[in-house]
Amino acid sequence: MKDRLLWLRTLALLLGWLLLFGATLWAIGAIYFDLPIGWLRTPLALVYGAAILALLILVKRRGLALGAGALAFLLVLIWWLS
């Protein structure tokens, strides 16, 4: 039973990371292409990508890192939809 739960948890985390990867790519593109201030597009897109990468490297609890990355994506999505 423990092996099955471990396998399911690993699968769920892998799926979450894949979704976060796609969401991060979309958010970087949204910042780069839709930011109204032209000279800030590239720096902010790079900062966003670097912040997500640092989050994934520095936060030891993987679930917390995944949640924080999802929150960052949601903030970009809310901005983009407004």
PDB file of C-alpha atoms in Angstrom:
ATOM      1  CA  MET A   1       0.000   0.000   0.000  1.00  0.00           C
ATOM      2  CA  LYS A   2       2.832   2.421   0.840  1.00  0.00           C
ATOM      3  CA  ASP A   3       4.472   1.782  -2.519  1.00  0.00           C
ATOM      4  CA  ARG A   4       1.236   2.617  -4.311  1.00  0.00           C
ATOM      5  CA  LEU A   5       0.786   5.856  -2.360  1.00  0.00           C
ATOM      6  CA  LEU A   6       4.375   6.852  -3.027  1.00  0.00           C
ATOM      7  CA  TRP A   7       3.904   6.133  -6.723  1.00  0.00           C
ATOM      8  CA  LEU A   8       0.685   8.204  -6.840  1.00  0.00           C
ATOM      9  CA  ARG A   9       2.302  11.088  -4.982  1.00  0.00           C
ATOM     10  CA  THR A  10       5.287  11.031  -7.337  1.00  0.00           C
ATOM     11  CA  LEU A  11       2.980  10.972 -10.349  1.00  0.00           C
ATOM     12  CA  ALA A  12       0.940  13.892  -8.985  1.00  0.00           C
ATOM     13  CA  LEU A  13       4.074  15.958  -8.336  1.00  0.00           C
ATOM     14  CA  LEU A  14       5.413  15.191 -11.805  1.00  0.00           C
ATOM     15  CA  LEU A  15       2.140  16.271 -13.387  1.00  0.00           C
ATOM     16  CA  GLY A  16       2.152  19.418 -11.268  1.00  0.00           C
ATOM     17  CA  TRP A  17       5.701  20.268 -12.337  1.00  0.00           C
ATOM     18  CA  LEU A  18       4.830  19.738 -16.006  1.00  0.00           C
ATOM     19  CA  LEU A  19       1.801  22.005 -15.676  1.00  0.00           C
ATOM     20  CA  LEU A  20       3.872  24.623 -13.872  1.00  0.00           C
ATOM     21  CA  PHE A  21       6.508  24.464 -16.624  1.00  0.00           C
ATOM     22  CA  GLY A  22       3.879  25.180 -19.281  1.00  0.00           C
ATOM     23  CA  ALA A  23       2.265  27.895 -17.172  1.00  0.00           C
ATOM     24  CA  THR A  24       5.655  29.531 -16.598  1.00  0.00           C
ATOM     25  CA  LEU A  25       6.412  29.566 -20.317  1.00  0.00           C
ATOM     26  CA  TRP A  26       3.004  31.117 -20.981  1.00  0.00           C
ATOM     27  CA  ALA A  27       3.501  33.743 -18.250  1.00  0.00           C
ATOM     28  CA  ILE A  28       6.931  34.705 -19.604  1.00  0.00           C
ATOM     29  CA  GLY A  29       5.397  35.081 -23.063  1.00  0.00           C
ATOM     30  CA  ALA A  30       2.485  37.105 -21.700  1.00  0.00           C
ATOM     31  CA  ILE A  31       4.847  39.478 -19.922  1.00  0.00           C
ATOM     32  CA  TYR A  32       7.130  39.771 -22.945  1.00  0.00           C
ATOM     33  CA  PHE A  33       4.443  40.351 -25.576  1.00  0.00           C
ATOM     34  CA  ASP A  34       1.694  42.195 -23.667  1.00  0.00           C
ATOM     35  CA  LEU A  35       3.453  44.496 -21.218  1.00  0.00           C
ATOM     36  CA  PRO A  36       2.558  48.038 -22.305  1.00  0.00           C
ATOM     37  CA  ILE A  37       5.931  49.532 -21.358  1.00  0.00           C
ATOM     38  CA  GLY A  38       8.229  48.354 -24.131  1.00  0.00           C
ATOM     39  CA  TRP A  39      11.597  48.759 -22.441  1.00  0.00           C
ATOM     40  CA  LEU A  40      10.446  46.710 -19.412  1.00  0.00           C
ATOM     41  CA  ARG A  41       9.289  43.675 -21.400  1.00  0.00           C
ATOM     42  CA  THR A  42      12.560  41.767 -21.636  1.00  0.00           C
ATOM     43  CA  PRO A  43      13.863  42.564 -18.127  1.00  0.00           C
ATOM     44  CA  LEU A  44      10.588  41.631 -16.405  1.00  0.00           C
ATOM     45  CA  ALA A  45      10.207  38.432 -18.424  1.00  0.00           C
ATOM     46  CA  LEU A  46      13.762  37.454 -17.465  1.00  0.00           C
ATOM     47  CA  VAL A  47      13.195  38.358 -13.803  1.00  0.00           C
ATOM     48  CA  TYR A  48       9.995  36.294 -13.714  1.00  0.00           C
ATOM     49  CA  GLY A  49      11.727  33.280 -15.236  1.00  0.00           C
ATOM     50  CA  ALA A  50      14.717  33.631 -12.907  1.00  0.00           C
ATOM     51  CA  ALA A  51      12.444  34.008  -9.873  1.00  0.00           C
ATOM     52  CA  ILE A  52      10.552  30.816 -10.706  1.00  0.00           C
ATOM     53  CA  LEU A  53      13.819  28.970 -11.302  1.00  0.00           C
ATOM     54  CA  ALA A  54      15.242  30.252  -7.990  1.00  0.00           C
ATOM     55  CA  LEU A  55      12.036  29.217  -6.253  1.00  0.00           C
ATOM     56  CA  LEU A  56      12.363  25.690  -7.579  1.00  0.00           C
ATOM     57  CA  ILE A  57      16.018  25.449  -6.576  1.00  0.00           C
ATOM     58  CA  LEU A  58      15.928  27.143  -3.175  1.00  0.00           C
ATOM     59  CA  VAL A  59      12.662  25.924  -1.643  1.00  0.00           C
ATOM     60  CA  LYS A  60      13.202  22.492  -0.125  1.00  0.00           C
ATOM     61  CA  ARG A  61       9.535  21.537   0.241  1.00  0.00           C
ATOM     62  CA  ARG A  62       8.534  20.701  -3.326  1.00  0.00           C
ATOM     63  CA  GLY A  63       4.809  21.074  -2.711  1.00  0.00           C
ATOM     64  CA  LEU A  64       5.336  24.569  -1.329  1.00  0.00           C
ATOM     65  CA  ALA A  65       7.509  25.518  -4.302  1.00  0.00           C
ATOM     66  CA  LEU A  66       4.862  24.199  -6.672  1.00  0.00           C
ATOM     67  CA  GLY A  67       2.157  26.196  -4.909  1.00  0.00           C
ATOM     68  CA  ALA A  68       4.213  29.392  -4.931  1.00  0.00           C
ATOM     69  CA  GLY A  69       4.927  28.957  -8.634  1.00  0.00           C
ATOM     70  CA  ALA A  70       1.222  28.438  -9.299  1.00  0.00           C
ATOM     71  CA  LEU A  71       0.432  31.595  -7.321  1.00  0.00           C
ATOM     72  CA  ALA A  72       2.936  33.586  -9.388  1.00  0.00           C
ATOM     73  CA  PHE A  73       1.294  32.263 -12.558  1.00  0.00           C
ATOM     74  CA  LEU A  74      -2.159  33.222 -11.260  1.00  0.00           C
ATOM     75  CA  LEU A  75      -0.964  36.766 -10.573  1.00  0.00           C
ATOM     76  CA  VAL A  76       0.295  37.092 -14.153  1.00  0.00           C
ATOM     77  CA  LEU A  77      -2.947  35.583 -15.464  1.00  0.00           C
ATOM     78  CA  ILE A  78      -5.055  38.063 -13.467  1.00  0.00           C
ATOM     79  CA  TRP A  79      -2.931  40.934 -14.796  1.00  0.00           C
ATOM     80  CA  TRP A  80      -3.205  39.619 -18.355  1.00  0.00           C
ATOM     81  CA  LEU A  81      -6.999  39.247 -18.145  1.00  0.00           C
ATOM     82  CA  SER A  82      -7.504  42.754 -16.750  1.00  0.00           C
TER      83      SER A  82
END
